[in-house]
């Protein structure tokens, strides 16, 4: 759990919303900040608010042609522009120009990408495994509001990462739910807003030379996905079992029911070890053949984040 | 509260789902019944399952071109077909051929139209005021499961009625929530299924000559709607206040907060009498400029529904 750790102040920070156009928390926060950007200013930097998918946002859909948050691959980002490109490929290239280029020294230092889910996931942070800077951010946010429950969801991309935050040197997704698509709940909106403010505060502290000690933390590491039971023509043959619905991050034991078929029968979890389901019954995942994701709960040790002034100098 | 009351057995009954293609309770019940119609059979009749908006259902959107459940007006139903007709106008005309024609003797006897809402409305029945037959149905359903809370929502169409049930001689909308668009919850699915079964049981009892006594019942009569606070460009300037969110059918007193603006201020309800908000923060109503509907709570006296054998004979 080590790299990449910034060794310089983070000056170029973006807060992105509307990466999925029907997840209204980020959409309306960004729209607000575009009119009133002062809230994103800190002494050492100003975060840039960006409406990531304006076309999808305008029609209140997740995307227009394809999921933008799966489009930040080198293949899409470096493909030659063509008139019949999917909208999101064009938009990903624009964002890569503005915030990247991905993997380059010119790329933004940090992207905080704002999402909502229909699943009962509370406040979750989604980040790539082994990014200790983002882990320190999560830790900081947890300490700011110890009365709230936060969950850290780690993924290890099997190939290259394809999400919007991957364009920057560091990044994280903030995922809050449950909130229906196309709905803006005031409670989720204000909590998301407060978390963005605390994120910027954390970066400000880091920029000013604050060191953060090592710690151990519980994380959920994504394993794989489970599809709905389906009929021959691809429609659902049942849905998430009432005993699993809304139980994100709770243990699922072998033999426990996971689906209720329309014919009345239960489908049981046939794995041989306990897992922790997340994104249970997320609306956007029906088309991705995902009823929920399985995760493993583990404790990781995060090394200290040294103060900037203590950054190692180059060897002579 | 008198007409229309059927004086003959109800033989032609339809259960419609997917009138809005992203309200998945009705969509999947109808798909199931199309494969297994036995559940809709009763000794005196068989209900016909109908997927009302297959094109919208296929793309999991409320509608393709316009809201089908506002399209059953005489103007749309009798307009001459043209190649550039909105899909839902064509589809409404098809349904009117199959289930109507609206207002004619050949029309179906009863349509039960299945809906879901993102609002916290529990189990609600939506019906036109003064339809005593539907009121008896609601009463019957309430008595079947007295442990559940049902709400009866009455509307008086200012002009002609434009919803799918209006095609039949009698009809009602079953509205269940909260359920996000594009999500199928097992709890809502099974409750909706049980209510459909009880509705068919009620019709069967009526067809067999059962009389139903008079009763008084509490209903919510829809008054008008309240839009979100908006910016000059039409975007939200705030959203439903946390103190109003999820409080459908609860009293809203003059001076109580209804919106939380993004600038932190509250908007208070400036009416001069208590109302009962419904459809609070329904996703589909953002585009209709509706943050919630106001209703008035009142008690109505419903006259007895006489047994069919006691139907008056024509005077000589």
Short mmCIF file of N, CA and C in Angstrom, two decimals, chain B residues 107-265:
data_model
loop_
_atom_site.label_atom_id
_atom_site.label_comp_id
_atom_site.label_asym_id
_atom_site.label_seq_id
_atom_site.Cartn_x
_atom_site.Cartn_y
_atom_site.Cartn_z
N UNK B 107 -66.43 -1.26 -24.18
CA UNK B 107 -65.20 -1.10 -23.40
C UNK B 107 -65.09 -2.17 -22.32
N UNK B 108 -63.84 -2.45 -21.94
CA UNK B 108 -63.60 -3.39 -20.84
C UNK B 108 -64.33 -2.91 -19.60
N UNK B 109 -64.65 -3.89 -18.75
CA UNK B 109 -65.38 -3.55 -17.52
C UNK B 109 -64.47 -2.93 -16.47
N UNK B 110 -63.22 -3.38 -16.45
CA UNK B 110 -62.33 -2.90 -15.37
C UNK B 110 -60.88 -3.00 -15.82
N UNK B 111 -60.10 -1.94 -15.50
CA UNK B 111 -58.64 -1.97 -15.70
C UNK B 111 -57.97 -1.66 -14.36
N UNK B 112 -57.07 -2.55 -13.97
CA UNK B 112 -56.21 -2.30 -12.81
C UNK B 112 -54.83 -1.98 -13.36
N UNK B 113 -54.38 -0.74 -13.17
CA UNK B 113 -53.12 -0.28 -13.76
C UNK B 113 -52.06 -0.18 -12.65
N UNK B 114 -50.92 -0.84 -12.86
CA UNK B 114 -49.91 -1.02 -11.81
C UNK B 114 -48.77 -0.01 -11.95
N UNK B 115 -48.51 0.72 -10.88
CA UNK B 115 -47.49 1.76 -10.91
C UNK B 115 -46.59 1.68 -9.68
N UNK B 116 -45.39 2.23 -9.85
CA UNK B 116 -44.48 2.45 -8.72
C UNK B 116 -44.08 3.91 -8.69
N UNK B 117 -43.76 4.37 -7.49
CA UNK B 117 -43.30 5.74 -7.31
C UNK B 117 -42.03 5.76 -6.47
N UNK B 118 -41.18 6.76 -6.70
CA UNK B 118 -40.01 6.94 -5.85
C UNK B 118 -40.40 7.58 -4.52
N UNK B 119 -41.63 8.07 -4.43
CA UNK B 119 -42.08 8.71 -3.19
C UNK B 119 -42.46 7.65 -2.16
N UNK B 120 -42.46 8.06 -0.91
CA UNK B 120 -42.71 7.15 0.21
C UNK B 120 -44.22 7.01 0.44
N UNK B 121 -44.92 6.54 -0.58
CA UNK B 121 -46.39 6.53 -0.54
C UNK B 121 -46.97 5.20 -0.12
N UNK B 122 -46.14 4.25 0.23
CA UNK B 122 -46.67 2.96 0.67
C UNK B 122 -47.56 2.37 -0.40
N UNK B 123 -48.72 1.92 0.03
CA UNK B 123 -49.69 1.36 -0.92
C UNK B 123 -50.83 2.35 -1.08
N UNK B 124 -50.98 2.87 -2.29
CA UNK B 124 -52.00 3.88 -2.53
C UNK B 124 -52.86 3.47 -3.72
N UNK B 125 -54.11 3.83 -3.63
CA UNK B 125 -55.03 3.63 -4.75
C UNK B 125 -55.39 5.00 -5.30
N UNK B 126 -55.30 5.13 -6.59
CA UNK B 126 -55.62 6.41 -7.22
C UNK B 126 -56.84 6.19 -8.09
N UNK B 127 -57.84 6.97 -7.82
CA UNK B 127 -59.09 6.75 -8.55
C UNK B 127 -59.83 8.07 -8.72
N UNK B 128 -60.72 8.05 -9.68
CA UNK B 128 -61.52 9.24 -9.94
C UNK B 128 -62.58 9.38 -8.86
N UNK B 129 -62.80 10.61 -8.44
CA UNK B 129 -63.81 10.84 -7.41
C UNK B 129 -65.17 10.35 -7.90
N UNK B 130 -66.00 9.94 -6.97
CA UNK B 130 -67.39 9.56 -7.23
C UNK B 130 -67.54 8.21 -7.91
N UNK B 131 -66.49 7.37 -7.85
CA UNK B 131 -66.63 6.03 -8.42
C UNK B 131 -66.83 5.06 -7.26
N UNK B 132 -68.07 4.76 -6.96
CA UNK B 132 -68.31 3.99 -5.73
C UNK B 132 -67.84 2.55 -5.87
N UNK B 133 -67.87 1.98 -7.09
CA UNK B 133 -67.41 0.60 -7.25
C UNK B 133 -65.94 0.47 -6.85
N UNK B 134 -65.11 1.40 -7.32
CA UNK B 134 -63.68 1.37 -6.99
C UNK B 134 -63.47 1.58 -5.49
N UNK B 135 -64.31 2.42 -4.89
CA UNK B 135 -64.20 2.64 -3.45
C UNK B 135 -64.48 1.34 -2.68
N UNK B 136 -65.43 0.59 -3.13
CA UNK B 136 -65.71 -0.69 -2.48
C UNK B 136 -64.55 -1.65 -2.65
N UNK B 137 -63.92 -1.61 -3.81
CA UNK B 137 -62.72 -2.43 -4.01
C UNK B 137 -61.65 -2.05 -2.99
N UNK B 138 -61.38 -0.74 -2.85
CA UNK B 138 -60.36 -0.29 -1.89
C UNK B 138 -60.72 -0.76 -0.48
N UNK B 139 -61.98 -0.62 -0.13
CA UNK B 139 -62.44 -1.03 1.19
C UNK B 139 -62.19 -2.52 1.41
N UNK B 140 -62.50 -3.29 0.37
CA UNK B 140 -62.30 -4.74 0.46
C UNK B 140 -60.82 -5.06 0.68
N UNK B 141 -59.95 -4.38 -0.08
CA UNK B 141 -58.51 -4.64 0.06
C UNK B 141 -58.03 -4.26 1.45
N UNK B 142 -58.56 -3.15 1.96
CA UNK B 142 -58.17 -2.74 3.32
C UNK B 142 -58.57 -3.79 4.34
N UNK B 143 -59.76 -4.36 4.18
CA UNK B 143 -60.24 -5.35 5.15
C UNK B 143 -59.49 -6.67 5.03
N UNK B 144 -58.94 -6.94 3.85
CA UNK B 144 -58.19 -8.19 3.66
C UNK B 144 -56.90 -8.19 4.47
N UNK B 145 -56.25 -7.05 4.58
CA UNK B 145 -54.96 -6.96 5.27
C UNK B 145 -54.99 -5.75 6.18
N UNK B 146 -55.77 -5.82 7.28
CA UNK B 146 -55.94 -4.64 8.13
C UNK B 146 -54.64 -4.17 8.77
N UNK B 147 -53.60 -5.03 8.74
CA UNK B 147 -52.33 -4.61 9.35
C UNK B 147 -51.57 -3.64 8.44
N UNK B 148 -51.97 -3.55 7.19
CA UNK B 148 -51.28 -2.65 6.26
C UNK B 148 -52.02 -1.32 6.18
N UNK B 149 -51.27 -0.29 5.81
CA UNK B 149 -51.86 1.02 5.64
C UNK B 149 -52.10 1.26 4.15
N UNK B 150 -53.28 1.60 3.82
CA UNK B 150 -53.59 1.98 2.44
C UNK B 150 -54.05 3.42 2.43
N UNK B 151 -53.75 4.10 1.36
CA UNK B 151 -54.24 5.47 1.21
C UNK B 151 -55.01 5.55 -0.09
N UNK B 152 -56.10 6.24 -0.03
CA UNK B 152 -56.93 6.42 -1.22
C UNK B 152 -56.77 7.86 -1.69
N UNK B 153 -56.35 7.99 -2.92
CA UNK B 153 -56.06 9.30 -3.49
C UNK B 153 -57.07 9.53 -4.60
N UNK B 154 -57.85 10.59 -4.43
CA UNK B 154 -58.93 10.88 -5.38
C UNK B 154 -58.56 12.04 -6.27
N UNK B 155 -58.88 11.96 -7.49
CA UNK B 155 -58.70 13.13 -8.35
C UNK B 155 -60.01 13.42 -9.06
N UNK B 156 -60.20 14.68 -9.33
CA UNK B 156 -61.32 15.11 -10.15
C UNK B 156 -60.71 15.78 -11.35
N UNK B 157 -60.75 15.10 -12.47
CA UNK B 157 -60.12 15.64 -13.67
C UNK B 157 -60.77 16.97 -14.02
N UNK B 158 -59.94 18.00 -14.22
CA UNK B 158 -60.51 19.30 -14.57
C UNK B 158 -61.20 19.24 -15.93
N UNK B 159 -60.59 18.53 -16.87
CA UNK B 159 -61.26 18.31 -18.14
C UNK B 159 -61.60 16.84 -18.24
N UNK B 160 -61.24 16.24 -19.35
CA UNK B 160 -61.51 14.80 -19.47
C UNK B 160 -60.34 14.03 -18.85
N UNK B 161 -60.61 12.83 -18.40
CA UNK B 161 -59.56 11.99 -17.84
C UNK B 161 -58.66 11.51 -18.98
N UNK B 162 -57.37 11.34 -18.66
CA UNK B 162 -56.42 11.01 -19.73
C UNK B 162 -55.57 9.79 -19.41
N UNK B 163 -55.88 9.09 -18.32
CA UNK B 163 -55.08 7.92 -17.93
C UNK B 163 -55.60 6.64 -18.56
N UNK B 164 -54.77 5.62 -18.53
CA UNK B 164 -55.13 4.33 -19.13
C UNK B 164 -56.42 3.76 -18.55
N UNK B 165 -56.63 3.79 -17.21
CA UNK B 165 -57.87 3.18 -16.70
C UNK B 165 -59.13 3.83 -17.24
N UNK B 166 -59.02 5.07 -17.71
CA UNK B 166 -60.22 5.77 -18.19
C UNK B 166 -60.80 5.15 -19.46
N UNK B 167 -60.04 4.27 -20.09
CA UNK B 167 -60.54 3.59 -21.29
C UNK B 167 -61.65 2.61 -20.94
N UNK B 168 -61.57 2.04 -19.74
CA UNK B 168 -62.56 1.04 -19.33
C UNK B 168 -63.73 1.70 -18.63
N UNK B 169 -64.75 0.89 -18.35
CA UNK B 169 -65.93 1.43 -17.65
C UNK B 169 -65.58 1.76 -16.20
N UNK B 170 -64.70 0.97 -15.62
CA UNK B 170 -64.21 1.25 -14.28
C UNK B 170 -62.72 0.96 -14.26
N UNK B 171 -62.02 1.64 -13.38
CA UNK B 171 -60.59 1.37 -13.30
C UNK B 171 -59.95 2.09 -12.14
N UNK B 172 -58.73 1.68 -11.86
CA UNK B 172 -58.03 2.22 -10.70
C UNK B 172 -56.53 2.03 -10.94
N UNK B 173 -55.74 2.93 -10.38
CA UNK B 173 -54.29 2.78 -10.39
C UNK B 173 -53.84 2.31 -9.01
N UNK B 174 -53.00 1.30 -9.01
CA UNK B 174 -52.34 0.89 -7.78
C UNK B 174 -50.93 1.47 -7.81
N UNK B 175 -50.60 2.26 -6.81
CA UNK B 175 -49.34 3.01 -6.78
C UNK B 175 -48.57 2.58 -5.55
N UNK B 176 -47.38 1.99 -5.75
CA UNK B 176 -46.61 1.50 -4.60
C UNK B 176 -45.20 2.09 -4.59
N UNK B 177 -44.78 2.49 -3.39
CA UNK B 177 -43.45 3.05 -3.26
C UNK B 177 -43.01 3.09 -1.82
N UNK B 178 -41.75 3.44 -1.56
CA UNK B 178 -40.80 3.92 -2.57
C UNK B 178 -40.07 2.78 -3.27
N UNK B 179 -39.92 2.94 -4.56
CA UNK B 179 -39.08 2.03 -5.35
C UNK B 179 -38.43 2.88 -6.44
N UNK B 180 -37.09 2.84 -6.51
CA UNK B 180 -36.43 3.63 -7.56
C UNK B 180 -36.87 3.16 -8.95
N UNK B 181 -36.84 4.06 -9.89
CA UNK B 181 -37.04 3.68 -11.29
C UNK B 181 -35.98 2.66 -11.68
N UNK B 182 -36.38 1.66 -12.44
CA UNK B 182 -35.41 0.69 -12.92
C UNK B 182 -34.98 -0.35 -11.90
N UNK B 183 -35.65 -0.39 -10.76
CA UNK B 183 -35.33 -1.36 -9.71
C UNK B 183 -36.60 -2.18 -9.41
N UNK B 184 -36.40 -3.47 -9.17
CA UNK B 184 -37.50 -4.33 -8.74
C UNK B 184 -37.20 -4.84 -7.35
N UNK B 185 -37.96 -4.37 -6.38
CA UNK B 185 -37.81 -4.84 -5.00
C UNK B 185 -38.77 -6.01 -4.77
N UNK B 186 -38.26 -7.05 -4.13
CA UNK B 186 -39.08 -8.25 -3.90
C UNK B 186 -40.25 -7.95 -2.99
N UNK B 187 -40.05 -7.09 -1.99
CA UNK B 187 -41.15 -6.82 -1.05
C UNK B 187 -42.32 -6.13 -1.77
N UNK B 188 -41.99 -5.16 -2.61
CA UNK B 188 -43.04 -4.45 -3.34
C UNK B 188 -43.69 -5.36 -4.38
N UNK B 189 -42.87 -6.16 -5.04
CA UNK B 189 -43.39 -7.09 -6.03
C UNK B 189 -44.41 -8.04 -5.41
N UNK B 190 -44.09 -8.62 -4.26
CA UNK B 190 -45.00 -9.63 -3.70
C UNK B 190 -46.26 -8.97 -3.14
N UNK B 191 -46.12 -7.77 -2.60
CA UNK B 191 -47.31 -7.09 -2.08
C UNK B 191 -48.24 -6.70 -3.23
N UNK B 192 -47.64 -6.22 -4.32
CA UNK B 192 -48.43 -5.83 -5.49
C UNK B 192 -49.17 -7.05 -6.05
N UNK B 193 -48.45 -8.16 -6.10
CA UNK B 193 -49.05 -9.39 -6.61
C UNK B 193 -50.24 -9.82 -5.76
N UNK B 194 -50.09 -9.71 -4.43
CA UNK B 194 -51.18 -10.10 -3.53
C UNK B 194 -52.38 -9.18 -3.69
N UNK B 195 -52.12 -7.90 -3.92
CA UNK B 195 -53.23 -6.95 -4.09
C UNK B 195 -53.97 -7.20 -5.39
N UNK B 196 -53.25 -7.58 -6.43
CA UNK B 196 -53.93 -7.91 -7.68
C UNK B 196 -54.82 -9.12 -7.46
N UNK B 197 -54.30 -10.12 -6.76
CA UNK B 197 -55.10 -11.32 -6.50
C UNK B 197 -56.37 -10.96 -5.73
N UNK B 198 -56.22 -10.11 -4.72
CA UNK B 198 -57.40 -9.72 -3.92
C UNK B 198 -58.38 -8.90 -4.75
N UNK B 199 -57.85 -8.09 -5.67
CA UNK B 199 -58.74 -7.32 -6.55
C UNK B 199 -59.59 -8.27 -7.40
N UNK B 200 -58.96 -9.30 -7.93
CA UNK B 200 -59.72 -10.26 -8.74
C UNK B 200 -60.72 -11.02 -7.87
N UNK B 201 -60.33 -11.29 -6.64
CA UNK B 201 -61.26 -11.95 -5.71
C UNK B 201 -62.49 -11.08 -5.46
N UNK B 202 -62.24 -9.78 -5.31
CA UNK B 202 -63.37 -8.86 -5.07
C UNK B 202 -64.32 -8.86 -6.27
N UNK B 203 -63.75 -8.81 -7.45
CA UNK B 203 -64.61 -8.81 -8.65
C UNK B 203 -65.39 -10.14 -8.73
N UNK B 204 -64.71 -11.21 -8.39
CA UNK B 204 -65.39 -12.51 -8.39
C UNK B 204 -66.58 -12.52 -7.42
N UNK B 205 -66.34 -11.98 -6.22
CA UNK B 205 -67.43 -11.91 -5.24
C UNK B 205 -68.59 -11.08 -5.78
N UNK B 206 -68.27 -9.98 -6.38
CA UNK B 206 -69.31 -9.11 -6.95
C UNK B 206 -70.07 -9.86 -8.05
N UNK B 207 -69.32 -10.53 -8.90
CA UNK B 207 -69.96 -11.26 -10.00
C UNK B 207 -70.89 -12.36 -9.49
N UNK B 208 -70.54 -12.90 -8.33
CA UNK B 208 -71.37 -13.98 -7.78
C UNK B 208 -72.58 -13.49 -7.02
N UNK B 209 -72.74 -12.16 -6.96
CA UNK B 209 -73.93 -11.63 -6.32
C UNK B 209 -73.74 -11.18 -4.89
N UNK B 210 -72.50 -10.92 -4.48
CA UNK B 210 -72.26 -10.42 -3.14
C UNK B 210 -72.63 -8.94 -3.08
N UNK B 211 -73.31 -8.56 -2.02
CA UNK B 211 -73.59 -7.14 -1.77
C UNK B 211 -72.54 -6.61 -0.80
N UNK B 212 -72.24 -5.32 -0.91
CA UNK B 212 -71.25 -4.71 -0.02
C UNK B 212 -71.91 -3.51 0.66
N UNK B 213 -71.84 -3.47 2.00
CA UNK B 213 -72.57 -2.41 2.72
C UNK B 213 -71.92 -1.03 2.56
N UNK B 214 -72.69 -0.03 2.88
CA UNK B 214 -72.20 1.35 2.87
C UNK B 214 -71.13 1.52 3.95
N UNK B 215 -70.26 2.50 3.76
CA UNK B 215 -69.22 2.77 4.76
C UNK B 215 -68.71 4.20 4.57
N UNK B 216 -68.07 4.68 5.60
CA UNK B 216 -67.36 5.96 5.52
C UNK B 216 -65.87 5.68 5.41
N UNK B 217 -65.17 6.47 4.64
CA UNK B 217 -63.74 6.23 4.46
C UNK B 217 -63.01 7.56 4.29
N UNK B 218 -61.77 7.54 4.78
CA UNK B 218 -60.90 8.71 4.67
C UNK B 218 -60.23 8.69 3.29
N UNK B 219 -60.30 9.80 2.59
CA UNK B 219 -59.61 9.88 1.30
C UNK B 219 -58.80 11.17 1.25
N UNK B 220 -57.85 11.19 0.35
CA UNK B 220 -57.05 12.38 0.08
C UNK B 220 -57.44 12.87 -1.31
N UNK B 221 -57.96 14.06 -1.36
CA UNK B 221 -58.39 14.61 -2.66
C UNK B 221 -57.32 15.57 -3.18
N UNK B 222 -56.83 15.29 -4.35
CA UNK B 222 -55.74 16.10 -4.90
C UNK B 222 -56.23 17.51 -5.20
N UNK B 223 -55.45 18.50 -4.76
CA UNK B 223 -55.80 19.90 -4.98
C UNK B 223 -55.01 20.45 -6.15
N UNK B 224 -53.72 20.70 -5.93
CA UNK B 224 -52.87 21.22 -7.00
C UNK B 224 -51.43 20.86 -6.68
N UNK B 225 -50.50 21.37 -7.47
CA UNK B 225 -49.11 20.95 -7.33
C UNK B 225 -48.23 22.14 -6.94
N UNK B 226 -47.09 21.82 -6.39
CA UNK B 226 -46.09 22.82 -6.01
C UNK B 226 -44.79 22.46 -6.73
N UNK B 227 -44.21 23.43 -7.44
CA UNK B 227 -42.97 23.17 -8.16
C UNK B 227 -41.77 23.40 -7.24
N UNK B 228 -40.63 22.84 -7.64
CA UNK B 228 -39.37 23.11 -6.96
C UNK B 228 -39.01 24.59 -7.11
N UNK B 229 -38.23 25.13 -6.17
CA UNK B 229 -37.61 26.43 -6.42
C UNK B 229 -36.61 26.25 -7.56
N UNK B 230 -36.60 27.19 -8.48
CA UNK B 230 -35.75 27.03 -9.66
C UNK B 230 -34.93 28.28 -9.94
N UNK B 231 -33.81 28.06 -10.63
CA UNK B 231 -32.99 29.17 -11.08
C UNK B 231 -33.59 29.73 -12.37
N UNK B 232 -33.00 30.81 -12.84
CA UNK B 232 -33.54 31.43 -14.07
C UNK B 232 -33.48 30.48 -15.26
N UNK B 233 -32.48 29.60 -15.28
CA UNK B 233 -32.37 28.68 -16.42
C UNK B 233 -33.16 27.39 -16.22
N UNK B 234 -33.98 27.37 -15.19
CA UNK B 234 -34.90 26.24 -15.03
C UNK B 234 -34.37 25.10 -14.18
N UNK B 235 -33.10 25.16 -13.78
CA UNK B 235 -32.56 24.11 -12.92
C UNK B 235 -33.05 24.32 -11.48
N UNK B 236 -32.91 23.28 -10.67
CA UNK B 236 -33.32 23.41 -9.27
C UNK B 236 -32.46 24.44 -8.56
N UNK B 237 -33.07 25.20 -7.66
CA UNK B 237 -32.34 26.09 -6.76
C UNK B 237 -32.34 25.52 -5.35
N UNK B 238 -32.94 24.36 -5.20
CA UNK B 238 -33.02 23.69 -3.91
C UNK B 238 -33.83 22.43 -4.12
N UNK B 239 -34.03 21.69 -3.05
CA UNK B 239 -34.84 20.48 -3.20
C UNK B 239 -35.75 20.32 -1.99
N UNK B 240 -36.51 19.25 -1.98
CA UNK B 240 -37.49 19.02 -0.92
C UNK B 240 -36.79 19.04 0.44
N UNK B 241 -37.37 19.74 1.38
CA UNK B 241 -36.77 19.89 2.70
C UNK B 241 -36.72 18.54 3.42
N UNK B 242 -35.65 18.31 4.19
CA UNK B 242 -35.59 17.05 4.93
C UNK B 242 -36.80 16.82 5.83
N UNK B 243 -37.40 17.89 6.31
CA UNK B 243 -38.58 17.72 7.18
C UNK B 243 -39.84 17.36 6.40
N UNK B 244 -39.80 17.50 5.08
CA UNK B 244 -40.96 17.10 4.27
C UNK B 244 -40.70 15.78 3.54
N UNK B 245 -39.43 15.53 3.17
CA UNK B 245 -39.07 14.31 2.45
C UNK B 245 -39.62 13.06 3.15
N UNK B 246 -40.22 12.18 2.38
CA UNK B 246 -40.72 10.88 2.88
C UNK B 246 -41.98 10.99 3.75
N UNK B 247 -42.55 12.19 3.85
CA UNK B 247 -43.72 12.37 4.74
C UNK B 247 -45.03 12.45 3.95
N UNK B 248 -45.13 11.67 2.91
CA UNK B 248 -46.38 11.65 2.14
C UNK B 248 -47.56 11.29 3.04
N UNK B 249 -48.68 11.97 2.80
CA UNK B 249 -49.94 11.76 3.52
C UNK B 249 -49.90 12.28 4.95
N UNK B 250 -48.81 12.96 5.36
CA UNK B 250 -48.79 13.57 6.69
C UNK B 250 -49.16 15.05 6.56
N UNK B 251 -49.71 15.63 7.64
CA UNK B 251 -50.17 17.03 7.53
C UNK B 251 -49.00 18.00 7.37
N UNK B 252 -49.16 18.94 6.46
CA UNK B 252 -48.21 20.04 6.28
C UNK B 252 -48.90 21.31 6.75
N UNK B 253 -48.34 21.92 7.80
CA UNK B 253 -48.96 23.09 8.39
C UNK B 253 -48.41 24.38 7.78
N UNK B 254 -49.21 25.40 7.72
CA UNK B 254 -48.71 26.70 7.25
C UNK B 254 -47.47 27.10 8.03
N UNK B 255 -46.45 27.54 7.32
CA UNK B 255 -45.21 27.97 7.97
C UNK B 255 -44.16 26.88 8.09
N UNK B 256 -44.51 25.64 7.78
CA UNK B 256 -43.53 24.55 7.88
C UNK B 256 -42.60 24.59 6.65
N UNK B 257 -41.35 24.14 6.83
CA UNK B 257 -40.42 24.19 5.69
C UNK B 257 -40.77 23.14 4.63
N UNK B 258 -40.70 23.56 3.37
CA UNK B 258 -40.98 22.61 2.29
C UNK B 258 -39.76 22.41 1.39
N UNK B 259 -38.89 23.44 1.29
CA UNK B 259 -37.69 23.29 0.46
C UNK B 259 -36.46 23.77 1.21
N UNK B 260 -35.34 23.12 0.91
CA UNK B 260 -34.03 23.58 1.39
C UNK B 260 -33.29 24.11 0.15
N UNK B 261 -33.04 25.40 0.14
CA UNK B 261 -32.32 25.99 -0.99
C UNK B 261 -30.83 25.64 -0.89
N UNK B 262 -30.16 25.63 -2.04
CA UNK B 262 -28.73 25.32 -2.04
C UNK B 262 -27.92 26.40 -1.33
N UNK B 263 -28.50 27.59 -1.20
CA UNK B 263 -27.80 28.64 -0.45
C UNK B 263 -28.03 28.52 1.06
N UNK B 264 -28.70 27.45 1.46
CA UNK B 264 -28.86 27.18 2.89
C UNK B 264 -30.18 27.63 3.48
N UNK B 265 -30.90 28.49 2.76
CA UNK B 265 -32.15 29.01 3.32
C UNK B 265 -33.29 28.02 3.15
#
